């Protein structure tokens, strides 16, 4: 059964199913399916469909099948099948023993085609693909009948069987439905049902050289599985009459109902598998699971949790109107989830050395630090404190502007959980003039971060003790595209909007020693820097690589507050 995090708000599909149940349609059963084509990795748009299909099944004590829609042999690969199964499981859903492949139905689909031929509803057409297009007509002009439309049933049966036997060249013939070349709906103008494609299939091998088209295979596959509600995205609305036509004219066991919903569009993201494949193949990203990709594999590596993605899918809801969802909402959901679960640690991304002039050379103190102020049951840990520390380079300015409250010459700040320190002197590289070290003093009376005399500081900085620090590589990610709708201003050339600064690799980060044994996949909040997770692929024992999942700045919450005012 699916994991449901909370009672979901009912959507329009719930209302349809409620009505169906009232009249005891489908004997009161609810059976849905998630039907990916194994020609790419799943992305966040698919997550919406997965949550919807598995979620509805769970809501109505029904079931949801996983069916690979593998009717096109050219683009499909086992790698994709395996990644898709892993991703659906990771999201928290279980198809139990209901794993299906449309290719398992090639034999019954062929028999249904024979039935259509015998009943005069399909014919073998010898027009070339270009001619088929010419005969089809346009949105304003009706099409013309194929010269092969009146072939006799015996001739059609003979030719179709010979198509299967491999007697004809690739593309030389098709099997077409005999519907209406003047239909205002172009999908109904004798659509192609089968094409010749002498290619090996990832599951059926060389058993077939004809392959069924999606619009034919899909409704029949649904019916063979006893699907009650076949949920798809809006672009299939115009195909629904064809979906129903196939079911009405074949001797199928049941007639599923197609219901369309609006797909997810996310800002600063592309979601077409063709475009994602292009990003991978052309090396703009390091693979399908690059943490900048909108794929579930990429998001998992980035540190997004299944809980956050499911909460996001719940929040965006299900409707019929297409819109563009703000990426900031997804990031908000990630923060909301990690806030309660991620332990706080201190990590310095761009280290600047600090020497405490009045701190004994060989002393090391254990400072107590709270693991999660949002959840005190997560306890506390000890962080070593000593004479030589690192702070964040950007937390110091030699000549600070008005609103900079952090460390500067002569100024005092708090080191988180530890002491107040004051900057006494600045050491510079004699050649470049770059600040390389700060000479500071600490006030022993401020242990724990509070001054007994009530004196205040305006900033609290994170820090690590130099001698015990763990060195790590940290990867900072930004949006993959600079524009909300990539390519919109460039005639669709989405690559023109690739963000050249989407990845920044920092190789000399210093982290508190509690992170020495951090396990791949575990997540943390680096105080003041964001949520990070240990990369599952590139980390080695003793040499962790951290990915920044998301920063702490929350433009979404700020936007919501501004709207309330
Ligand atoms: P593409 O057209 O880029 O190849 P697709 O949408 O056809 O992708 P499929 O593998 O056929 O990819 O999709 C499987 C299921 O996921 C379909 O039911 C489809 O409607 C749904 N789906 C795909 N993209 C989205 C999206 N952005 N939002 C919601 N559902 C989606
Ligand atoms: Mg598709």
Coordinates of C-alpha atoms and ligand atoms in Angstrom, one line a residue:
X1 CA 0.0 0.0 0.0
X2 CA 1.1 3.5 -0.6
X3 CA 2.2 5.7 2.2
X4 CA -0.2 8.6 2.7
X5 CA 1.3 11.3 4.7
X6 CA -2.0 13.0 5.6
X7 CA -5.6 13.0 4.4
X8 CA -5.3 14.5 0.9
X9 CA -7.6 17.2 -0.3
X10 CA -10.1 15.7 -2.7
X11 CA -9.6 16.6 -6.4
X12 CA -11.9 16.4 -9.4
X13 CA -11.0 12.8 -10.0
X14 CA -12.1 11.9 -6.5
X15 CA -15.5 13.3 -7.4
X16 CA -15.7 11.3 -10.6
X17 CA -14.8 8.1 -8.7
X18 CA -17.2 8.9 -5.9
X19 CA -20.0 9.1 -8.5
X20 CA -18.9 5.9 -10.1
X21 CA -19.0 4.1 -6.7
X22 CA -22.5 5.4 -6.0
X23 CA -23.8 3.5 -9.1
X24 CA -21.5 0.6 -8.4
X25 CA -19.7 1.0 -11.6
X26 CA -16.8 -1.5 -12.1
X27 CA -18.3 -3.5 -9.3
X28 CA -17.0 -0.9 -6.9
X29 CA -13.4 -1.5 -7.8
X30 CA -10.7 1.2 -8.4
X31 CA -7.7 0.0 -10.5
X32 CA -5.3 2.6 -11.8
X33 CA -1.9 2.3 -13.4
X34 CA 1.3 4.3 -13.9
X35 CA 2.4 3.7 -17.5
X36 CA 5.9 5.1 -18.2
X37 CA 7.6 4.6 -21.5
X38 CA 11.1 3.3 -20.6
X39 CA 12.9 5.8 -22.7
X40 CA 14.4 8.0 -20.0
X41 CA 14.5 8.5 -16.3
X42 CA 11.5 9.6 -14.2
X43 CA 11.2 13.3 -13.4
X44 CA 9.3 15.4 -11.0
X45 CA 6.4 15.6 -13.4
X46 CA 6.1 11.8 -13.3
X47 CA 6.1 12.1 -9.5
X48 CA 2.9 14.0 -9.8
X49 CA 1.4 11.2 -11.9
X50 CA 2.7 8.5 -9.6
X51 CA 1.4 10.2 -6.4
X52 CA -2.0 10.6 -8.2
X53 CA -2.3 7.1 -9.5
X54 CA -1.0 5.3 -6.4
X55 CA -2.7 7.8 -4.2
X56 CA -6.1 7.3 -5.7
X57 CA -5.7 3.5 -5.4
X58 CA -4.8 3.8 -1.8
X59 CA -7.7 6.3 -1.1
X60 CA -10.2 3.8 -2.4
X61 CA -8.6 0.6 -1.2
X62 CA -7.9 -0.3 -4.8
X63 CA -4.6 -1.1 -6.5
X64 CA -2.3 0.6 -8.9
X65 CA -0.2 -1.3 -11.5
X66 CA 3.2 -0.4 -12.8
X67 CA 3.1 -0.9 -16.6
X68 CA 5.9 -0.2 -18.9
X69 CA 4.6 1.2 -22.1
X70 CA 7.3 -0.4 -24.2
X71 CA 5.7 -0.5 -27.7
X72 CA 8.4 1.4 -29.4
X73 CA 11.6 -0.7 -29.7
X74 CA 14.0 2.0 -30.9
X75 CA 14.4 4.2 -27.8
X76 CA 13.8 1.8 -25.0
X77 CA 16.4 0.2 -22.7
X78 CA 16.7 -2.0 -19.7
X79 CA 18.6 0.8 -17.8
X80 CA 15.5 2.9 -17.9
X81 CA 13.3 0.1 -16.8
X82 CA 15.5 -0.5 -13.7
X83 CA 15.8 3.2 -12.9
X84 CA 12.1 3.7 -13.1
X85 CA 11.4 0.8 -10.7
X86 CA 13.9 2.1 -8.3
X87 CA 12.5 5.6 -8.4
X88 CA 8.9 4.5 -7.9
X89 CA 9.9 2.4 -4.9
X90 CA 12.1 5.3 -3.5
X91 CA 9.1 7.6 -3.7
X92 CA 7.3 5.2 -1.4
X93 CA 5.0 3.3 -3.6
X94 CA 4.6 -0.5 -4.2
X95 CA 3.1 -2.2 -7.2
X96 CA 3.4 -5.6 -5.3
X97 CA 3.1 -8.3 -7.9
X98 CA 1.5 -6.1 -10.6
X99 CA 4.5 -5.3 -12.8
X100 CA 3.4 -5.4 -16.4
X101 CA 4.8 -4.6 -19.8
X102 CA 2.7 -3.6 -22.9
X103 CA 5.0 -5.9 -24.8
X104 CA 3.5 -8.8 -22.9
X105 CA 0.3 -8.1 -24.7
X106 CA 1.7 -8.1 -28.3
X107 CA -0.1 -11.4 -29.0
X108 CA -3.6 -10.4 -27.8
X109 CA -3.1 -7.0 -29.4
X110 CA -2.4 -8.8 -32.7
X111 CA -5.5 -10.9 -32.2
X112 CA -7.6 -7.7 -31.6
X113 CA -6.2 -6.3 -34.9
X114 CA -7.3 -9.4 -36.7
X115 CA -10.7 -8.9 -35.2
X116 CA -10.8 -5.3 -36.4
X117 CA -9.9 -6.5 -39.9
X118 CA -12.5 -9.2 -40.0
X119 CA -15.2 -6.7 -38.9
X120 CA -14.2 -4.3 -41.6
X121 CA -12.7 -1.8 -39.1
X122 CA -9.1 -1.9 -40.2
X123 CA -7.2 -2.2 -43.5
X124 CA -3.7 -2.6 -44.7
X125 CA -2.5 0.6 -46.4
X126 CA 0.4 0.9 -48.8
X127 CA 0.8 4.6 -48.7
X128 CA 4.2 5.8 -47.6
X129 CA 4.4 7.9 -44.4
X130 CA 4.6 11.1 -46.4
X131 CA 1.6 10.1 -48.5
X132 CA -0.4 9.2 -45.3
X133 CA 0.4 12.8 -44.1
X134 CA -0.7 14.3 -47.4
X135 CA -4.0 12.4 -47.4
X136 CA -4.7 13.3 -43.9
X137 CA -5.9 16.9 -44.6
X138 CA -5.5 19.7 -42.2
X139 CA -7.4 21.2 -39.3
X140 CA -9.6 23.1 -41.8
X141 CA -9.6 20.7 -44.7
X142 CA -10.9 17.2 -44.6
X143 CA -8.6 14.3 -45.6
X144 CA -9.0 12.0 -48.5
X145 CA -9.6 8.3 -48.4
X146 CA -6.6 6.1 -49.0
X147 CA -6.8 4.2 -52.3
X148 CA -6.3 1.0 -50.3
X149 CA -9.2 1.7 -48.0
X150 CA -11.6 -0.6 -49.9
X151 CA -9.4 -3.7 -49.8
X152 CA -11.3 -6.9 -49.0
X153 CA -11.2 -8.6 -45.6
X154 CA -9.4 -11.7 -47.0
X155 CA -6.8 -9.5 -48.7
X156 CA -6.3 -7.4 -45.5
X157 CA -6.0 -10.6 -43.4
X158 CA -3.4 -12.0 -45.8
X159 CA -1.4 -8.8 -46.0
X160 CA -1.4 -8.2 -42.3
X161 CA -0.3 -11.8 -41.6
X162 CA 2.5 -11.3 -44.1
X163 CA 3.4 -8.0 -42.4
X164 CA 3.9 -9.9 -39.2
X165 CA 5.9 -12.6 -41.1
X166 CA 8.4 -10.0 -42.2
X167 CA 7.7 -10.1 -45.9
X168 CA 7.6 -6.3 -46.4
X169 CA 10.1 -3.6 -46.1
X170 CA 10.3 -1.1 -43.2
X171 CA 7.7 1.6 -43.7
X172 CA 6.1 0.1 -46.8
X173 CA 2.8 -0.8 -45.3
X174 CA 0.7 0.0 -42.2
X175 CA -2.4 -1.3 -40.6
X176 CA -4.9 1.6 -40.3
X177 CA -8.3 1.9 -38.5
X178 CA -11.1 2.6 -40.9
X179 CA -12.9 5.4 -39.1
X180 CA -13.5 8.7 -40.9
X181 CA -11.2 10.7 -43.1
X182 CA -13.4 13.8 -42.8
X183 CA -13.6 13.8 -39.0
X184 CA -12.9 17.2 -37.5
X185 CA -10.6 15.3 -35.0
X186 CA -7.4 14.5 -36.9
X187 CA -6.8 11.5 -34.6
X188 CA -9.9 9.8 -36.1
X189 CA -8.8 10.1 -39.7
X190 CA -7.9 6.4 -40.1
X191 CA -5.0 6.4 -37.6
X192 CA -2.2 4.0 -38.0
X193 CA -2.5 1.0 -35.7
X194 CA 0.6 -1.0 -36.6
X195 CA 3.8 -0.1 -38.4
X196 CA 6.6 -2.3 -39.8
X197 CA 9.8 -1.8 -37.8
X198 CA 12.3 -4.6 -38.2
X199 CA 14.1 -3.9 -34.9
X200 CA 14.9 -5.9 -31.8
X201 CA 12.8 -5.2 -28.8
X202 CA 14.4 -5.1 -25.3
X203 CA 12.0 -7.8 -24.1
X204 CA 10.6 -9.6 -27.1
X205 CA 13.8 -9.7 -29.1
X206 CA 13.3 -10.4 -32.8
X207 CA 9.9 -12.1 -32.3
X208 CA 8.1 -9.1 -33.9
X209 CA 8.8 -6.8 -36.8
X210 CA 5.5 -5.0 -36.5
X211 CA 4.8 -2.8 -33.5
X212 CA 1.4 -1.3 -32.3
X213 CA 1.0 2.4 -32.0
X214 CA 0.5 4.0 -28.6
X215 CA -3.1 5.1 -29.3
X216 CA -4.0 1.5 -30.1
X217 CA -2.0 -0.4 -27.5
X218 CA -2.8 1.8 -24.6
X219 CA -6.6 1.4 -24.3
X220 CA -6.4 -2.3 -25.0
X221 CA -3.6 -2.8 -22.4
X222 CA -5.7 -0.9 -19.9
X223 CA -8.7 -3.2 -20.6
X224 CA -6.6 -6.3 -20.4
X225 CA -5.5 -5.3 -16.9
X226 CA -9.0 -4.4 -15.8
X227 CA -8.1 -0.7 -15.3
X228 CA -11.1 1.3 -14.2
X229 CA -9.7 4.8 -14.4
X230 CA -7.0 5.5 -16.9
X231 CA -5.5 8.8 -15.9
X232 CA -3.3 10.8 -18.3
X233 CA -2.3 14.3 -19.1
X234 CA -4.4 16.9 -21.0
X235 CA -2.6 16.4 -24.3
X236 CA -4.5 13.1 -24.6
X237 CA -7.9 14.8 -24.4
X238 CA -8.2 14.8 -28.2
X239 CA -7.2 11.1 -28.3
X240 CA -10.0 10.1 -26.0
X241 CA -12.5 9.4 -28.8
X242 CA -9.9 7.0 -30.3
X243 CA -9.3 5.4 -26.9
X244 CA -13.0 4.7 -26.7
X245 CA -13.2 3.7 -30.4
X246 CA -10.6 0.9 -29.8
X247 CA -12.4 -0.4 -26.8
X248 CA -15.8 -0.2 -28.5
X249 CA -14.7 -2.2 -31.5
X250 CA -12.5 -4.9 -29.9
X251 CA -13.9 -7.8 -27.8
X252 CA -12.2 -6.5 -24.6
X253 CA -13.2 -7.6 -21.0
X254 CA -14.0 -4.0 -19.8
X255 CA -14.1 -0.4 -20.8
X256 CA -11.8 1.8 -18.7
X257 CA -12.5 5.5 -18.5
X258 CA -9.8 7.9 -19.6
X259 CA -9.5 11.0 -17.4
X260 CA -7.1 13.8 -18.2
X261 CA -5.4 16.2 -15.8
X262 CA -3.0 19.1 -16.2
X263 CA 0.7 18.1 -16.3
X264 CA 3.1 19.7 -13.9
X265 CA 5.3 22.5 -15.3
X266 CA 8.0 23.8 -13.1
X267 CA 9.9 27.0 -13.5
X268 CA 13.6 27.1 -14.3
X269 CA 13.3 23.5 -15.5
X270 CA 12.7 21.4 -18.6
X271 CA 10.8 18.2 -18.3
X272 CA 10.7 16.7 -21.8
X273 CA 12.6 13.5 -21.9
X274 CA 14.0 14.5 -25.3
X275 CA 15.5 17.6 -23.8
X276 CA 16.8 15.9 -20.7
X277 CA 18.5 13.3 -22.9
X278 CA 20.0 16.0 -24.9
X279 CA 21.5 17.6 -21.7
X280 CA 22.9 14.2 -20.8
X281 CA 24.3 13.3 -24.2
X282 CA 25.8 16.7 -24.8
X283 CA 27.5 16.8 -21.4
X284 CA 25.8 19.8 -20.0
X285 CA 25.2 17.7 -16.9
X286 CA 27.1 14.7 -15.5
X287 CA 24.2 12.2 -16.2
X288 CA 20.6 11.5 -15.6
X289 CA 21.3 11.6 -11.9
X290 CA 23.2 14.9 -11.9
X291 CA 21.9 16.7 -8.8
X292 CA 20.8 19.7 -11.0
X293 CA 18.5 17.5 -13.1
X294 CA 14.7 17.5 -12.4
X295 CA 14.8 13.7 -12.4
X296 CA 14.0 11.7 -9.3
X297 CA 17.5 10.2 -9.4
X298 CA 19.0 13.7 -9.5
X299 CA 16.8 15.0 -6.7
X300 CA 17.6 12.0 -4.6
X301 CA 21.3 12.6 -5.1
X302 CA 20.8 16.3 -4.4
X303 CA 19.2 15.4 -1.0
X304 CA 15.5 15.9 -1.7
X305 CA 13.5 13.4 0.3
X306 CA 10.6 11.3 -0.9
X307 CA 8.5 12.9 1.9
X308 CA 9.2 16.4 0.5
X309 CA 8.4 15.4 -3.0
X310 CA 5.1 13.8 -2.0
X311 CA 4.2 16.8 0.1
X312 CA 4.9 19.0 -2.9
X313 CA 2.7 16.9 -5.2
X314 CA -0.1 17.1 -2.5
X315 CA 0.3 20.9 -2.3
X316 CA 0.1 21.6 -6.0
X317 CA -3.1 19.6 -6.3
X318 CA -4.7 18.1 -9.4
X319 CA -6.7 20.1 -11.9
X320 CA -7.4 20.6 -15.6
X321 CA -5.8 24.0 -16.1
X322 CA -2.1 24.1 -17.0
X323 CA 0.1 26.4 -15.0
X324 CA 3.7 27.0 -14.1
X325 CA 4.6 26.0 -10.6
X326 CA 7.3 28.0 -8.9
X327 CA 10.5 26.0 -8.2
X328 CA 10.6 27.9 -4.9
X329 CA 7.6 25.9 -3.7
X330 CA 9.4 22.6 -4.3
X331 CA 12.4 24.0 -2.4
X332 CA 10.1 25.2 0.4
X333 CA 8.7 21.6 0.8
X334 CA 12.3 20.3 0.9
X335 CA 13.3 22.8 3.7
X336 CA 10.1 22.1 5.6
X337 CA 10.9 18.4 5.7
X338 CA 14.6 18.7 6.4
X339 CA 14.1 21.3 9.1
X340 CA 12.7 18.7 11.5
X341 CA 15.0 15.9 10.4
X342 CA 18.4 17.3 9.6
X343 CA 20.9 17.5 12.4
X344 CA 22.7 20.9 12.7
X345 CA 26.4 20.9 12.2
X346 CA 29.1 23.6 11.5
X347 CA 31.0 23.6 8.3
X348 CA 33.1 26.3 6.9
X349 CA 32.9 26.5 3.1
X350 CA 35.5 29.1 2.4
X351 CA 37.9 29.0 5.3
X352 CA 39.7 32.0 6.8
X353 CA 42.2 31.2 9.6
X354 CA 41.6 32.8 13.0
X355 CA 44.3 32.6 15.7
X356 CA 43.2 33.4 19.3
X357 CA 46.2 35.2 20.7
X358 CA 45.2 34.7 24.3
X359 CA 44.1 31.1 24.1
X360 CA 46.6 28.5 25.3
X361 CA 48.5 26.7 22.6
X362 CA 47.8 23.1 23.7
X363 CA 44.3 23.5 25.1
X364 CA 41.3 21.8 23.4
X365 CA 37.8 22.4 24.9
X366 CA 34.7 20.4 24.2
X367 CA 31.9 22.8 23.4
X368 CA 28.3 21.5 23.6
X369 CA 26.3 22.1 20.5
X370 CA 22.6 21.4 20.1
X371 CA 21.8 18.9 17.3
X372 CA 18.4 20.4 16.3
X373 CA 16.7 23.3 18.1
X374 CA 13.5 22.3 16.4
X375 CA 13.6 18.9 18.0
X376 CA 15.6 18.8 21.3
X377 CA 15.1 15.0 21.5
X378 CA 17.9 14.8 18.9
X379 CA 20.3 15.7 21.7
X380 CA 23.6 17.5 21.6
X381 CA 27.2 16.8 20.5
X382 CA 30.6 18.1 21.4
X383 CA 32.6 20.3 19.1
X384 CA 36.3 20.9 19.9
X385 CA 37.5 24.5 20.3
X386 CA 41.1 25.5 20.3
X387 CA 43.5 28.4 19.5
X388 CA 43.4 28.1 15.7
X389 CA 40.0 28.1 14.1
X390 CA 38.4 28.7 10.7
X391 CA 35.6 31.0 10.1
X392 CA 33.8 31.8 6.8
X393 CA 35.8 34.2 4.7
X394 CA 32.7 36.2 3.8
X395 CA 32.1 36.8 7.6
X396 CA 35.0 39.2 7.7
X397 CA 35.4 42.6 6.0
X398 CA 38.4 44.8 6.6
X399 CA 36.4 47.9 5.6
X400 CA 32.8 47.0 6.3
X401 CA 29.9 48.9 4.8
X402 CA 27.1 50.2 7.0
X403 CA 24.9 47.2 7.2
X404 CA 27.7 44.6 7.6
X405 CA 27.5 43.5 11.3
X406 CA 29.9 40.6 11.2
X407 CA 33.6 40.6 12.0
X408 CA 35.8 43.6 11.2
X409 CA 39.0 45.0 12.7
X410 CA 38.3 46.0 16.3
X411 CA 34.8 44.5 16.3
X412 CA 33.5 41.7 18.6
X413 CA 31.2 38.8 17.5
X414 CA 30.0 35.6 19.0
X415 CA 31.2 32.2 17.9
X416 CA 28.2 29.9 18.0
X417 CA 27.9 28.0 21.3
X418 CA 31.5 29.1 22.3
X419 CA 32.9 32.6 23.1
X420 CA 32.9 36.2 22.0
X421 CA 36.0 37.1 20.0
X422 CA 37.4 40.4 18.9
X423 CA 39.5 41.1 15.9
X424 CA 42.8 42.7 16.8
X425 CA 44.9 42.4 13.7
X426 CA 44.8 41.3 10.1
X427 CA 47.5 39.4 8.4
X428 CA 47.8 39.8 4.6
X429 CA 49.7 38.0 1.8
X430 CA 52.5 40.5 1.1
X431 CA 52.2 39.8 -2.6
X432 CA 48.5 39.8 -3.3
X433 CA 47.3 41.8 -0.3
X434 CA 44.7 39.1 0.3
X435 CA 43.7 38.7 4.0
X436 CA 45.1 35.3 5.0
X437 CA 44.7 35.3 8.8
X438 CA 42.9 37.2 11.6
X439 CA 44.6 37.7 15.0
X440 CA 41.8 37.8 17.6
X441 CA 41.3 37.6 21.3
X442 CA 38.6 35.7 23.1
X443 CA 36.8 36.6 26.3
X444 CA 37.0 33.6 28.6
X445 CA 34.0 35.0 30.6
X446 CA 31.7 34.5 27.6
X447 CA 31.8 30.7 27.5
X448 CA 28.5 29.4 26.0
X449 CA 28.2 32.6 24.0
X450 CA 26.9 35.0 26.7
X451 CA 28.6 37.9 28.3
X452 CA 28.0 38.2 32.1
X453 CA 28.1 42.0 31.9
X454 CA 25.2 41.9 29.4
X455 CA 27.2 43.3 26.6
X456 CA 25.9 42.4 23.2
X457 CA 27.2 41.6 19.8
X458 CA 25.4 41.9 16.5
X459 CA 26.5 38.7 14.8
X460 CA 26.9 35.0 15.6
X461 CA 29.3 33.1 13.3
X462 CA 29.9 29.4 12.8
X463 CA 33.4 28.1 13.1
X464 CA 35.5 24.9 13.2
X465 CA 38.6 24.1 15.1
X466 CA 41.5 23.8 12.6
X467 CA 43.4 20.8 14.1
X468 CA 40.4 18.5 14.2
X469 CA 38.5 19.6 11.2
X470 CA 37.5 17.2 8.4
X471 CA 38.4 18.3 4.9
X472 CA 35.7 17.9 2.3
X473 CA 34.6 18.8 -1.1
X474 CA 31.3 20.7 -1.2
X475 CA 29.2 21.2 -4.4
X476 CA 26.9 24.2 -4.5
X477 CA 24.1 23.9 -6.9
X478 CA 22.0 26.6 -8.5
X479 CA 19.1 26.4 -10.9
X480 CA 20.1 24.7 -14.2
X481 CA 18.5 27.5 -16.2
X482 CA 18.5 31.3 -15.7
X483 CA 15.0 31.8 -17.1
X484 CA 11.7 30.6 -15.7
X485 CA 10.6 29.1 -19.0
X486 CA 13.9 28.0 -20.6
X487 CA 14.1 28.9 -24.3
X488 CA 11.0 31.1 -24.3
X489 CA 13.0 34.2 -25.4
X490 CA 15.1 32.2 -27.9
X491 CA 12.5 30.6 -30.1
X492 CA 12.5 27.4 -28.0
X493 CA 16.3 27.0 -27.8
X494 CA 16.3 26.0 -24.2
X495 CA 20.1 25.5 -24.1
X496 CA 20.5 29.2 -24.6
X497 CA 19.3 29.7 -21.1
X498 CA 21.6 27.2 -19.4
X499 CA 23.0 28.7 -16.2
X500 CA 26.8 28.7 -16.5
X501 CA 27.1 29.0 -12.7
X502 CA 24.7 26.1 -11.9
X503 CA 27.6 24.2 -10.2
X504 CA 30.3 25.5 -8.0
X505 CA 32.8 23.1 -6.5
X506 CA 34.6 24.1 -3.3
X507 CA 37.5 21.8 -2.5
X508 CA 39.0 23.2 0.7
X509 CA 36.0 23.2 3.0
X510 CA 36.6 22.4 6.7
X511 CA 33.9 20.6 8.6
X512 CA 33.4 19.8 12.3
X513 CA 34.9 16.4 13.2
X514 CA 31.5 14.8 13.9
X515 CA 31.1 14.6 10.2
X516 CA 34.1 12.3 9.7
X517 CA 32.0 9.2 9.5
X518 CA 29.0 10.8 7.7
X519 CA 27.3 8.1 5.6
X520 CA 26.5 8.5 2.0
X521 CA 22.9 9.8 1.6
X522 CA 22.7 11.3 5.1
X523 CA 21.7 14.9 5.4
X524 CA 22.6 17.8 7.6
X525 CA 22.0 21.5 8.0
X526 CA 25.2 23.3 7.9
X527 CA 24.4 26.3 10.2
X528 CA 23.8 29.4 8.2
X529 CA 24.7 27.7 4.9
X530 CA 21.8 25.4 4.0
X531 CA 20.9 21.7 3.9
X532 CA 23.5 19.3 2.6
X533 CA 23.7 15.6 2.0
X534 CA 26.6 13.2 1.5
X535 CA 26.9 12.4 -2.2
X536 CA 26.1 8.7 -2.8
X537 CA 28.3 8.3 -5.8
X538 CA 31.5 10.3 -5.4
X539 CA 32.1 10.0 -1.6
X540 CA 34.8 7.7 -0.4
X541 CA 35.5 6.6 3.2
X542 CA 37.3 9.4 4.9
X543 CA 36.7 11.7 1.8
X544 CA 33.1 12.8 1.9
X545 CA 31.6 14.9 -0.9
X546 CA 28.7 17.1 0.2
X547 CA 26.0 18.3 -2.1
X548 CA 24.1 21.4 -1.1
X549 CA 20.4 20.4 -1.3
X550 CA 19.0 23.8 -0.8
X551 CA 19.9 27.1 0.9
X552 CA 18.2 28.4 4.0
X553 CA 16.8 31.5 2.3
X554 CA 13.2 30.9 1.6
X555 CA 11.8 33.1 -1.2
X556 CA 8.6 31.2 -1.1
X557 CA 7.7 32.0 2.5
X558 CA 8.7 35.6 2.0
X559 CA 6.4 35.8 -1.0
X560 CA 3.5 34.3 1.0
X561 CA 4.1 36.8 3.8
X562 CA 4.2 39.7 1.4
X563 CA 0.9 38.6 -0.1
X564 CA -0.8 38.5 3.4
X565 CA 0.2 42.1 4.1
Ligands
LIG1 P1 7.9 12.7 -23.0 O1 6.7 13.1 -23.8 O2 8.8 13.8 -22.5 O3 8.6 11.5 -23.5 P2 5.9 11.4 -21.4 O4 5.2 12.4 -20.6 O5 5.3 10.9 -22.6 O6 7.3 12.1 -21.6 P3 5.8 8.9 -20.2 O7 6.8 7.9 -19.8 O8 4.9 8.5 -21.3 O9 6.5 10.2 -20.5 O10 4.9 9.3 -18.9 C1 4.3 8.4 -18.0 C2 3.2 9.0 -17.3 O11 3.6 10.2 -16.6 C3 2.1 9.4 -18.3 O12 0.9 9.0 -17.8 C4 2.2 10.9 -18.4 O13 1.0 11.5 -18.6 C5 2.8 11.2 -17.0 N1 3.5 12.5 -17.0 C6 4.6 12.8 -17.8 N2 5.0 14.0 -17.6 C7 4.2 14.6 -16.7 C8 4.1 15.9 -16.0 N3 4.9 16.9 -16.3 N4 3.1 16.1 -15.1 C9 2.3 15.1 -14.8 N5 2.3 13.8 -15.3 C10 3.2 13.6 -16.3
LIG2 MG1 4.3 9.4 -23.3

